Coordinates of C-alpha atoms and ligand atoms in Angstrom, one line a residue:
Chain A
M20 CA -34.9 32.8 10.5
L21 CA -34.4 30.2 13.2
Y22 CA -35.5 27.6 10.8
F23 CA -33.0 28.7 8.2
F24 CA -30.3 28.8 10.9
L25 CA -31.1 25.2 12.0
I26 CA -31.3 23.8 8.5
R27 CA -27.9 25.4 7.6
A28 CA -26.3 23.9 10.8
L29 CA -27.8 20.5 10.1
L30 CA -26.6 20.5 6.5
G31 CA -23.2 21.6 7.8
A32 CA -23.1 18.7 10.3
I33 CA -24.1 16.2 7.6
L34 CA -21.7 17.4 5.0
S35 CA -18.9 17.6 7.5
S36 CA -19.4 14.0 8.8
V37 CA -19.9 12.5 5.4
S38 CA -16.8 14.1 3.8
L39 CA -14.7 12.8 6.6
A40 CA -16.4 9.4 6.4
L41 CA -15.6 9.1 2.7
F42 CA -11.9 9.0 3.6
S43 CA -12.2 6.9 6.6
P44 CA -12.1 3.5 4.9
F45 CA -8.8 4.4 3.2
V46 CA -7.4 6.0 6.3
T47 CA -8.2 2.9 8.3
L48 CA -7.1 0.3 5.6
R49 CA -3.8 2.0 5.1
R50 CA -3.3 2.1 8.8
V51 CA -2.7 5.8 8.8
S52 CA -5.5 6.7 11.2
Y53 CA -2.8 8.4 13.3
L54 CA -2.1 10.6 10.3
G55 CA -5.7 12.0 10.5
E56 CA -5.1 12.7 14.1
A57 CA -1.7 14.3 13.5
L58 CA -2.9 16.5 10.6
S59 CA -5.7 17.9 12.7
H60 CA -3.3 18.8 15.5
I61 CA -0.8 20.1 13.0
A62 CA -3.6 22.4 11.8
F63 CA -3.3 24.1 15.2
A64 CA 0.1 25.5 14.3
G65 CA -1.5 26.8 11.0
I66 CA -4.3 28.4 12.9
A67 CA -1.8 30.0 15.3
I68 CA 0.3 31.4 12.4
A69 CA -2.8 32.9 10.8
F70 CA -3.8 34.3 14.1
V71 CA -0.5 35.9 14.9
L72 CA -0.1 37.3 11.4
G73 CA -3.7 38.4 11.2
L74 CA -4.4 36.4 8.0
H75 CA -7.3 34.4 6.8
T76 CA -7.4 31.4 9.2
Q77 CA -8.7 28.7 6.9
A78 CA -6.6 29.6 3.9
V79 CA -3.3 29.8 5.9
T80 CA -4.1 26.6 7.8
L81 CA -5.0 24.8 4.5
V82 CA -1.8 25.7 2.9
F83 CA 0.2 24.8 6.0
V84 CA -1.4 21.4 6.6
M85 CA -1.2 20.4 3.0
A86 CA 2.5 21.3 3.0
V87 CA 3.1 19.3 6.1
A88 CA 1.1 16.4 4.8
L89 CA 3.1 16.3 1.6
A90 CA 6.3 16.7 3.6
I91 CA 5.5 13.7 5.8
G92 CA 4.7 11.7 2.7
R93 CA 8.0 12.8 1.1
L94 CA 10.2 12.3 4.1
S95 CA 8.9 8.9 5.0
Q96 CA 9.1 7.7 1.4
K97 CA 12.6 9.1 0.9
Y98 CA 14.2 8.2 4.2
K99 CA 12.1 5.1 4.8
L100 CA 11.3 6.5 8.2
E101 CA 8.8 4.9 10.4
E102 CA 5.8 6.9 9.4
A103 CA 4.2 6.7 12.8
N104 CA 7.3 8.3 14.4
T105 CA 7.7 11.0 11.9
I106 CA 4.1 11.9 12.3
T107 CA 4.1 12.0 16.1
I108 CA 7.2 14.3 16.0
F109 CA 5.4 16.7 13.6
L110 CA 2.3 16.5 15.7
S111 CA 3.9 17.5 19.0
V112 CA 6.2 20.1 17.5
S113 CA 3.2 21.7 15.7
M114 CA 1.2 21.9 18.9
A115 CA 4.2 23.4 20.7
L116 CA 4.8 25.9 17.9
G117 CA 1.1 26.9 17.9
I118 CA 1.1 27.4 21.7
I119 CA 4.3 29.5 21.5
L120 CA 2.9 31.6 18.7
I121 CA -0.4 32.3 20.5
S122 CA 1.4 33.2 23.7
L123 CA 3.4 35.8 21.8
R124 CA 0.2 37.6 21.0
K125 CA -0.3 39.2 24.4
V126 CA -4.0 40.0 24.1
Y127 CA -5.7 36.7 24.7
T128 CA -8.6 36.7 22.3
F129 CA -8.0 33.2 21.1
D130 CA -10.9 30.8 21.6
L131 CA -9.1 27.5 22.0
A132 CA -12.2 25.5 22.8
S133 CA -13.8 26.3 19.5
Y134 CA -10.8 25.0 17.7
L135 CA -10.6 21.9 19.8
F136 CA -14.2 20.9 19.6
G137 CA -15.6 23.0 16.7
N138 CA -19.2 24.2 16.5
V139 CA -21.5 23.5 13.6
L140 CA -23.6 26.5 14.7
M141 CA -20.8 28.7 13.6
V142 CA -20.9 27.4 10.0
S143 CA -21.8 30.2 7.7
T144 CA -23.5 29.9 4.3
S145 CA -20.2 30.3 2.5
D146 CA -18.7 27.6 4.8
L147 CA -21.6 25.4 3.8
I148 CA -20.8 25.9 0.1
V149 CA -17.2 25.1 0.7
L150 CA -18.2 22.0 2.6
G151 CA -20.5 21.0 -0.2
V152 CA -17.8 21.5 -2.8
L153 CA -15.4 19.5 -0.7
C154 CA -17.8 16.6 -0.4
L155 CA -18.3 16.5 -4.1
L156 CA -14.5 16.7 -4.8
S157 CA -13.8 14.0 -2.3
L158 CA -16.4 11.7 -3.8
G159 CA -15.1 12.5 -7.3
F160 CA -11.6 11.8 -6.2
I161 CA -12.5 8.5 -4.7
I162 CA -14.5 7.3 -7.6
F163 CA -12.0 8.4 -10.2
F164 CA -9.0 7.0 -8.5
F165 CA -10.8 4.0 -7.0
K166 CA -8.5 1.4 -8.6
E167 CA -5.4 3.2 -7.7
L168 CA -6.5 3.9 -4.1
F169 CA -7.6 0.2 -3.8
Y170 CA -4.2 -1.2 -4.7
L171 CA -2.2 1.5 -2.9
S172 CA -4.1 0.5 0.3
Y173 CA -3.6 -3.2 -0.4
N174 CA 0.2 -2.9 -0.7
F175 CA 2.1 0.2 -1.6
E176 CA 5.2 -1.4 -2.8
M177 CA 3.6 -4.1 -5.0
A178 CA 1.1 -1.5 -6.4
G179 CA 4.1 0.6 -7.4
F180 CA 5.9 -2.4 -8.9
Y181 CA 2.9 -3.1 -11.1
R182 CA 3.1 0.6 -12.2
V183 CA 0.2 2.0 -10.3
P184 CA 1.4 5.7 -10.0
V185 CA 1.5 5.3 -6.3
S186 CA 3.5 8.5 -5.6
L187 CA 1.1 10.8 -7.5
V188 CA -2.0 9.2 -6.1
N189 CA -0.6 9.1 -2.6
H190 CA 0.2 12.8 -2.7
L191 CA -3.2 13.7 -4.0
F192 CA -4.7 11.5 -1.3
L193 CA -2.7 13.4 1.4
A194 CA -3.6 16.7 -0.1
M195 CA -7.3 15.8 -0.2
L196 CA -7.2 14.5 3.4
A197 CA -5.5 17.6 4.6
A198 CA -8.2 19.8 2.9
N199 CA -10.9 17.7 4.5
I200 CA -9.4 18.0 7.9
V201 CA -8.8 21.8 7.7
I202 CA -12.2 22.6 6.2
N203 CA -13.9 20.5 8.8
L204 CA -12.2 22.0 11.8
K205 CA -14.8 24.8 12.1
A206 CA -17.6 22.3 12.3
A207 CA -15.9 19.4 14.0
G208 CA -12.8 20.7 15.8
I209 CA -9.3 19.2 16.1
I210 CA -10.3 16.4 18.4
L211 CA -13.5 15.3 16.9
V212 CA -12.2 15.4 13.3
S213 CA -9.9 12.4 14.0
A214 CA -12.7 10.5 15.6
Q215 CA -14.8 10.9 12.5
L216 CA -12.0 9.7 10.4
I217 CA -11.9 6.3 12.2
L218 CA -15.3 5.5 13.5
P219 CA -17.5 5.3 10.4
A220 CA -15.0 2.9 8.6
S221 CA -14.7 0.8 11.7
T222 CA -18.4 0.3 11.7
A223 CA -18.5 -0.3 8.0
F224 CA -15.8 -3.0 8.3
N225 CA -18.1 -5.0 10.5
L226 CA -21.0 -4.8 8.1
S227 CA -19.5 -5.1 4.6
R228 CA -16.9 -7.1 2.7
K229 CA -16.3 -5.0 -0.4
L230 CA -14.6 -1.6 -0.5
P231 CA -17.3 0.3 -2.5
S232 CA -20.0 -0.8 -0.1
M233 CA -17.8 0.0 2.9
I234 CA -17.4 3.5 1.6
A235 CA -21.2 3.8 1.2
V236 CA -21.9 2.3 4.6
S237 CA -19.3 4.7 6.2
A238 CA -21.1 7.7 4.6
I239 CA -24.5 6.5 5.6
V240 CA -23.3 5.8 9.2
A241 CA -21.9 9.3 9.3
A242 CA -25.0 10.9 7.9
V243 CA -27.3 9.1 10.3
A244 CA -25.0 10.0 13.2
A245 CA -25.0 13.6 12.1
V246 CA -28.7 13.9 11.9
G247 CA -29.2 12.0 15.2
G248 CA -26.4 13.9 16.9
F249 CA -27.9 17.2 15.7
A250 CA -31.3 16.3 17.0
M251 CA -29.9 15.1 20.3
S252 CA -27.9 18.3 20.7
W253 CA -31.0 20.4 20.0
W254 CA -33.3 18.7 22.4
L255 CA -30.9 17.9 25.1
D256 CA -28.8 21.0 24.7
L257 CA -25.5 19.1 24.1
P258 CA -22.5 20.2 22.0
T259 CA -23.3 18.9 18.5
G260 CA -19.9 17.5 17.4
A261 CA -19.5 15.5 20.6
A262 CA -23.1 14.2 20.2
I263 CA -22.3 13.0 16.7
V264 CA -19.1 11.3 17.7
V265 CA -20.9 9.5 20.6
L266 CA -23.6 8.4 18.2
E267 CA -21.0 7.1 15.8
F268 CA -19.5 5.1 18.6
I269 CA -22.9 3.7 19.5
L270 CA -23.4 2.6 15.9
F271 CA -20.0 1.0 16.0
L272 CA -20.9 -1.0 19.1
I273 CA -24.1 -2.1 17.3
S274 CA -22.2 -3.1 14.3
L275 CA -20.0 -5.3 16.5
L276 CA -23.0 -7.3 17.5
L277 CA -24.3 -7.5 13.9
R278 CA -20.9 -8.6 12.5
P279 CA -21.1 -12.0 10.8
K280 CA -19.4 -14.7 12.8
Q281 CA -16.1 -15.8 11.3
Chain B
M20 CA 18.0 -11.7 -22.2
I21 CA 19.0 -10.2 -18.9
R22 CA 22.6 -9.1 -18.6
I23 CA 24.2 -8.0 -15.3
E24 CA 27.6 -6.3 -15.5
D25 CA 30.0 -5.4 -12.7
L26 CA 27.2 -5.2 -10.1
N27 CA 28.1 -4.2 -6.6
Y28 CA 25.6 -3.3 -3.9
Y29 CA 26.2 -2.0 -0.4
I30 CA 24.0 -1.4 2.6
A31 CA 25.5 1.1 5.1
G32 CA 28.9 0.5 3.6
N33 CA 28.7 -3.3 3.9
P34 CA 29.0 -5.1 0.6
I35 CA 25.9 -7.2 0.0
L36 CA 26.6 -8.1 -3.6
E37 CA 30.1 -8.0 -5.1
D38 CA 31.3 -8.1 -8.6
I39 CA 28.2 -9.9 -10.1
Q40 CA 28.5 -10.8 -13.8
L41 CA 25.6 -12.8 -15.1
E42 CA 23.8 -13.4 -18.3
I43 CA 20.4 -15.1 -18.5
T44 CA 19.3 -16.0 -22.0
D45 CA 15.7 -16.3 -23.1
Q46 CA 13.6 -19.3 -22.2
E47 CA 16.0 -20.5 -19.5
F48 CA 14.7 -21.8 -16.2
V49 CA 17.1 -20.4 -13.7
A50 CA 17.4 -21.1 -10.1
I51 CA 19.4 -18.8 -7.7
I52 CA 20.5 -20.7 -4.6
G53 CA 22.5 -19.7 -1.6
P54 CA 22.3 -19.5 2.2
N55 CA 20.2 -17.0 4.1
G56 CA 21.5 -13.5 3.8
A57 CA 23.4 -14.3 0.6
G58 CA 21.9 -11.4 -1.2
K59 CA 19.4 -13.4 -3.4
S60 CA 16.4 -11.2 -2.7
T61 CA 18.6 -8.1 -3.1
L62 CA 19.8 -9.3 -6.5
I63 CA 16.4 -9.9 -7.9
K64 CA 15.0 -6.6 -6.4
L65 CA 17.8 -4.9 -8.3
I66 CA 16.8 -6.6 -11.5
L67 CA 13.2 -5.6 -10.9
G68 CA 14.0 -2.0 -10.2
L69 CA 12.7 -2.2 -6.6
L70 CA 16.2 -1.2 -5.3
P71 CA 18.2 1.6 -6.9
L72 CA 21.3 0.5 -8.8
Q73 CA 24.4 1.7 -7.0
D74 CA 27.2 0.4 -9.1
G75 CA 27.2 -1.6 -12.3
K76 CA 24.7 -2.1 -15.1
I77 CA 21.6 -4.3 -15.7
W78 CA 20.3 -4.7 -19.3
I79 CA 17.1 -6.3 -20.3
D80 CA 16.9 -7.1 -24.0
D81 CA 19.9 -4.8 -24.4
I82 CA 18.0 -1.8 -22.9
P83 CA 18.8 -0.3 -19.5
H84 CA 16.6 -2.3 -17.1
L85 CA 14.6 0.7 -15.7
E86 CA 13.8 1.8 -19.2
W87 CA 12.7 -1.7 -20.2
L88 CA 10.6 -2.0 -17.0
S89 CA 8.8 1.2 -17.6
A90 CA 7.6 -0.1 -21.0
H91 CA 7.0 -3.8 -20.5
P92 CA 5.1 -5.9 -18.0
M93 CA 7.2 -8.0 -15.6
G94 CA 6.1 -10.8 -13.4
Y95 CA 7.3 -11.0 -9.8
L96 CA 6.3 -13.2 -6.9
P97 CA 7.8 -11.7 -3.8
Q98 CA 9.4 -13.7 -0.9
R99 CA 6.7 -12.4 1.4
E100 CA 3.8 -10.2 0.4
E101 CA 2.7 -7.9 3.2
Y102 CA -1.1 -7.7 3.3
D103 CA -3.8 -7.2 5.8
R104 CA -6.0 -10.4 5.9
R105 CA -9.0 -8.3 6.5
F106 CA -8.4 -6.2 3.4
P107 CA -11.7 -6.2 1.5
A108 CA -10.4 -7.8 -1.7
N109 CA -11.1 -11.2 -3.4
A110 CA -8.4 -13.2 -5.0
L111 CA -9.3 -12.0 -8.5
D112 CA -8.9 -8.4 -7.4
I113 CA -5.3 -9.2 -6.4
V114 CA -4.6 -11.0 -9.8
M115 CA -6.0 -7.9 -11.6
L116 CA -3.2 -5.8 -10.2
G117 CA -1.0 -7.5 -12.7
L118 CA -2.9 -5.6 -15.4
A119 CA -2.7 -2.2 -13.7
A120 CA 0.3 -1.2 -15.8
E121 CA -1.7 -1.5 -19.1
T122 CA -4.8 0.3 -17.7
K123 CA -5.1 4.1 -17.8
L124 CA -5.2 6.1 -14.6
G125 CA -8.7 6.3 -13.3
R126 CA -10.0 3.5 -15.6
S127 CA -11.5 0.4 -14.2
F128 CA -10.7 -3.0 -15.8
T129 CA -12.7 -4.1 -18.8
S130 CA -14.5 -7.4 -18.9
Q131 CA -11.9 -8.8 -21.4
Q132 CA -9.2 -8.0 -18.8
R133 CA -11.2 -9.7 -16.1
E134 CA -11.4 -12.7 -18.5
R135 CA -7.7 -12.7 -18.7
G136 CA -7.4 -12.6 -14.9
I137 CA -9.7 -15.6 -14.7
E138 CA -7.7 -17.4 -17.3
A139 CA -4.5 -16.8 -15.4
M140 CA -6.1 -18.2 -12.3
H141 CA -7.1 -21.3 -14.4
T142 CA -3.5 -21.7 -15.5
T143 CA -2.1 -21.5 -11.9
G144 CA -4.9 -23.7 -10.5
C145 CA -6.6 -21.3 -8.2
I146 CA -9.7 -20.6 -10.1
D147 CA -11.9 -22.0 -7.3
Q148 CA -10.6 -19.2 -5.1
A149 CA -11.3 -16.4 -7.5
F150 CA -14.2 -14.9 -5.6
K151 CA -13.1 -15.7 -2.1
P152 CA -11.9 -13.0 0.2
I153 CA -8.1 -13.0 0.4
G154 CA -8.3 -13.4 4.2
G155 CA -9.7 -16.9 3.7
L156 CA -6.9 -18.2 1.5
S157 CA -4.2 -20.6 2.7
G158 CA -0.5 -19.7 2.2
G159 CA -0.3 -22.1 -0.8
E160 CA -3.5 -20.8 -2.3
M161 CA -2.3 -17.2 -2.0
Q162 CA 1.0 -18.2 -3.6
R163 CA -0.9 -19.5 -6.7
V164 CA -3.0 -16.3 -6.8
L165 CA 0.2 -14.2 -6.7
L166 CA 1.6 -16.4 -9.5
A167 CA -1.5 -15.7 -11.5
R168 CA -0.9 -12.0 -10.9
A169 CA 2.7 -12.4 -12.1
I170 CA 1.7 -14.1 -15.4
V171 CA -1.5 -12.3 -16.3
G172 CA 0.3 -9.3 -17.8
G173 CA 2.0 -11.6 -20.3
S174 CA 5.5 -10.8 -19.3
K175 CA 8.2 -12.9 -21.0
Y176 CA 10.1 -12.9 -17.7
L177 CA 8.9 -14.4 -14.5
I178 CA 10.9 -13.7 -11.3
L179 CA 10.1 -15.6 -8.1
D180 CA 11.5 -15.3 -4.7
E181 CA 11.3 -18.6 -2.8
P182 CA 7.9 -19.6 -4.2
E183 CA 8.0 -22.9 -2.3
S184 CA 8.2 -21.2 1.1
S185 CA 4.5 -21.6 2.0
V186 CA 3.7 -24.7 -0.1
D187 CA 3.8 -28.3 1.2
Q188 CA 6.1 -30.8 -0.4
P189 CA 3.7 -32.4 -3.0
G190 CA 2.6 -28.8 -3.6
V191 CA 6.1 -27.8 -4.4
Q192 CA 6.4 -30.5 -7.1
D193 CA 3.1 -29.3 -8.6
F194 CA 4.2 -25.7 -8.4
F195 CA 7.5 -26.4 -10.2
A196 CA 5.8 -28.5 -12.8
L197 CA 3.6 -25.6 -13.4
L198 CA 6.6 -23.3 -13.7
K199 CA 8.2 -25.7 -16.1
E200 CA 5.0 -25.6 -18.2
L201 CA 5.1 -21.8 -18.3
N202 CA 8.8 -22.1 -19.2
M203 CA 8.0 -24.5 -22.0
Q204 CA 5.5 -21.9 -23.3
G205 CA 8.4 -19.6 -23.8
R206 CA 8.8 -17.7 -20.6
T207 CA 12.1 -17.1 -19.0
I208 CA 11.9 -18.0 -15.4
I209 CA 14.2 -17.0 -12.6
T210 CA 13.5 -18.4 -9.2
V211 CA 15.2 -18.1 -5.8
S212 CA 15.0 -21.4 -4.0
H213 CA 16.3 -23.4 -1.0
D214 CA 15.0 -26.6 -2.4
L215 CA 18.0 -28.1 -4.2
H216 CA 16.3 -31.4 -5.0
T217 CA 13.4 -29.8 -6.8
V218 CA 15.6 -27.2 -8.4
S219 CA 18.0 -29.7 -9.9
A220 CA 15.0 -31.6 -11.3
Y221 CA 13.3 -28.7 -13.0
C222 CA 15.9 -26.0 -13.8
N223 CA 18.4 -25.9 -16.5
F224 CA 20.7 -23.3 -15.1
I225 CA 21.7 -22.9 -11.5
V226 CA 23.3 -19.8 -10.0
C227 CA 25.0 -20.2 -6.7
L228 CA 25.2 -16.9 -4.8
N229 CA 26.8 -16.0 -1.6
R230 CA 27.5 -12.3 -1.9
R231 CA 29.6 -13.2 -4.9
L232 CA 28.6 -15.5 -7.7
H233 CA 30.3 -18.9 -7.1
C234 CA 29.1 -20.7 -10.1
H235 CA 26.5 -20.2 -12.8
N236 CA 26.3 -23.2 -15.0
Q237 CA 24.1 -25.8 -16.6
A238 CA 22.2 -27.6 -13.9
E239 CA 24.0 -30.9 -14.6
M240 CA 27.4 -29.3 -14.0
V241 CA 26.7 -28.1 -10.5
N242 CA 28.3 -30.6 -8.3
A243 CA 28.4 -31.0 -4.7
E244 CA 31.8 -29.3 -4.5
L245 CA 30.4 -26.1 -6.0
I246 CA 27.4 -26.2 -3.7
Q247 CA 29.7 -26.7 -0.8
K248 CA 31.7 -23.7 -1.8
T249 CA 28.6 -21.5 -1.9
F250 CA 26.8 -22.7 1.1
G251 CA 29.9 -23.4 3.3
K252 CA 28.7 -24.6 6.6
A253 CA 25.0 -24.5 5.5
V254 CA 25.7 -27.5 3.2
R255 CA 25.4 -29.8 6.2
L256 CA 21.7 -29.1 6.1
I257 CA 21.6 -30.8 2.7
D258 CA 23.1 -34.0 4.2
K259 CA 20.3 -34.0 6.7
G260 CA 17.8 -34.3 3.9
Y261 CA 17.3 -30.6 3.4
Ligands
ATP326 N1 17.1 -3.0 4.7 C1 18.2 -3.6 5.1 N2 19.0 -3.1 6.0 C2 20.1 -3.7 6.4 N3 20.6 -4.8 5.9 C3 19.8 -5.4 5.0 C4 18.6 -4.8 4.5 N4 18.1 -5.6 3.6 C5 18.9 -6.7 3.5 N5 20.0 -6.5 4.3 C6 21.1 -7.4 4.4 O1 21.5 -7.8 3.1 C7 21.9 -9.2 3.1 C8 21.2 -9.9 1.9 O2 19.8 -9.9 2.2 P1 18.8 -10.7 1.2 O3 17.4 -10.4 1.7 O4 19.1 -10.3 -0.2 O5 19.2 -12.2 1.5 P2 18.6 -13.5 0.9 O6 19.7 -14.2 0.2 O7 17.4 -13.2 0.1 O8 18.2 -14.3 2.2 P3 17.0 -15.3 2.6 O9 17.4 -16.6 2.1 O10 17.0 -15.3 4.1 O11 15.8 -14.7 1.9 C9 21.6 -9.7 4.4 O12 22.8 -9.9 5.1 C10 20.7 -8.7 5.1 O13 21.0 -8.6 6.5
MG327 MG1 15.4 -13.6 0.3

């Protein structure tokens, strides 16, 4: 029983880290790492809405974050807003909204810490299946739209000029990213999700020069950190998500040393 | 043929382009000259569909320009291409973007297409850079890579915005000689330029723009007076060997 429980949590940690890592090269290259951070915070308002209305947390949050992600994409494209500013506004307003909503519910049964930091030990079998499907979908999305994502990340305007369907692919990208963030909240938490969207790619950038191998290295780094972090948390009795992020950071530092000299 | 009729363009209520009428016939080599802020980039971005038309009409081969653009390749070399030097692409990858329009969503490029990319890089003289990461290219090398991207799709029009800006002086002559060659092969070329000497040597049609069109005439007929009229004060730069 304990064995089953452990394996399930370990698989949860690996799938969670890897699915985020698959997106991290694009998030980093497109310089939208703050978007990952913002969406994970925006999820907080979604969680609060579900909590107040007594609805299914993940479903409500997923719809809410996807809607906001698409709205951000829309708004900044249409009004040529500085994306970073739009996003920061959405981020803080969502947090404020979430806190207000939760405070309206007088009985305080809300476990804030578990949403901030997540807990892989809470991952159920059905969560694991969802994570697995998400991982496959993410991988399929990246492989199928590789050419489009590549040029979109290189230069959005020129890709659009040469008739890459940038708007369609960008919206799909935002929707997939939102899904990744929301589904990973349970395992990784609001704060650690954004770390896992940046660190694996930063490491991969130091080790690789081609985008496909960067994506592969990101995923491997994330899987290694997940296994290592899980083991560390088991033996040293540390919170798993935090251990994974710390390990990813250590791998990043090592990659800095291994980076080929320019 | 590109025909511009009654074109006006405003930004925040300020006129940027006023009452532009222009016809560019096939196989011409056109230069658009004018001082900084004259609206040159704005005009070509309007032709390319990169800015929305506010007032007036643009026809390409007698078809509304957006309709034409959605069905045909168009070559464009921007004034400044924004890119991250650490972006993990080699020069050929960037050239291949010029074939994205003819490649289905989700498909990668075929080896025949890559051959065409290589061939375009041969033509523009940057084949040695094909497999180098873009971060390692000089400004002039990148310019030739971007020119290869502009021609690889086989567009009959080639629109360039100050292509000489990051090229040294002998490089500029080579670059325009190359453009001339592409022009002789049947492409219509429209280039924005500040290099009057070079332009008058290679182009057969010069358009002087300073918010309005001041002249558009055969190159030989553009005289100092007309240039003076367009550039106003800026013309003194020419006297100083500009
Ligand atoms: N996004 C913008 N917002 C406000 N004004 C703009 C914008 N883009 C262009 N302009 C204005 O439009 C005018 C024309 O700009 P444009 O870039 O077309 O000039 P240009 O002739 O290409 O100049 P240069 O030789 O410096 O490239 C300029 O006065 C510029 O200030
Ligand atoms: Mg310009």
